[in-house]
Amino acid sequence: MRHTKKTTLQITRITGSDETGKDTHSYLNLAHVNPEIADDDLLSIGKKLSNLQSFTVDGIGRVDSCLLAQEH
C-alpha cells in the first residue's frame, strides 16, 4: 500500500564543462508539487521556469516517490 505521495519537478541545467569537455550539470529540484498534476501541465510549468534560468536547460523531469507499507 502506498502512503505519503510526493512529487518533485526537476530541472537539469548545464553549468559548464569538465577538463575533458564533457558537460557538467546541476539540478534544480522544486518539491511540494501536487502529485495529481498531469504530466503535460508539469512540463508546461517546467518550460516556463526554464526561461528564467541563466544556465542552459538540458532536461525537465518529474520525480514521484512514496512510502510503501504492508497491510496488517
PDB file of C-alpha atoms in Angstrom, residues 1 8-9 16 19 22-23 25-26 28 30 32 38-41 46-47 51-52 54-56 61-63 69-70 72:
ATOM      1  CA  MET A   1       0.000   0.000   0.000  1.00  0.00           C
ATOM      2  CA  THR A   8       9.195  16.969  -7.394  1.00  0.00           C
ATOM      3  CA  LEU A   9       9.813  18.983 -10.562  1.00  0.00           C
ATOM      4  CA  GLY A  16      29.878  24.217 -17.500  1.00  0.00           C
ATOM      5  CA  GLU A  19      38.586  19.121 -18.258  1.00  0.00           C
ATOM      6  CA  LYS A  22      32.013  16.891 -21.048  1.00  0.00           C
ATOM      7  CA  ASP A  23      29.047  18.945 -19.771  1.00  0.00           C
ATOM      8  CA  HIS A  25      25.134  19.538 -14.608  1.00  0.00           C
ATOM      9  CA  SER A  26      23.270  20.851 -11.598  1.00  0.00           C
ATOM     10  CA  LEU A  28      17.046  22.481  -9.558  1.00  0.00           C
ATOM     11  CA  LEU A  30      11.175  22.052  -6.770  1.00  0.00           C
ATOM     12  CA  HIS A  32       5.819  20.069  -2.808  1.00  0.00           C
ATOM     13  CA  ALA A  38      -0.860  15.935 -15.167  1.00  0.00           C
ATOM     14  CA  ASP A  39       2.494  15.357 -16.872  1.00  0.00           C
ATOM     15  CA  ASP A  40       1.698  17.862 -19.638  1.00  0.00           C
ATOM     16  CA  ASP A  41       0.839  20.562 -17.101  1.00  0.00           C
ATOM     17  CA  GLY A  46       8.934  23.427 -16.178  1.00  0.00           C
ATOM     18  CA  LYS A  47       9.366  25.058 -19.589  1.00  0.00           C
ATOM     19  CA  ASN A  51      13.082  30.500 -19.432  1.00  0.00           C
ATOM     20  CA  LEU A  52      14.080  32.172 -16.152  1.00  0.00           C
ATOM     21  CA  SER A  54      20.710  31.770 -16.632  1.00  0.00           C
ATOM     22  CA  PHE A  55      22.079  28.288 -17.443  1.00  0.00           C
ATOM     23  CA  THR A  56      21.163  26.189 -20.469  1.00  0.00           C
ATOM     24  CA  GLY A  61      11.737  15.761 -15.257  1.00  0.00           C
ATOM     25  CA  ARG A  62       9.186  14.563 -12.779  1.00  0.00           C
ATOM     26  CA  VAL A  63      10.224  12.555  -9.724  1.00  0.00           C
ATOM     27  CA  ALA A  69       3.845  -0.250   3.741  1.00  0.00           C
ATOM     28  CA  GLN A  70       2.436  -3.695   4.167  1.00  0.00           C
ATOM     29  CA  HIS A  72      -1.622  -5.904   8.511  1.00  0.00           C
TER      30      HIS A  72
END
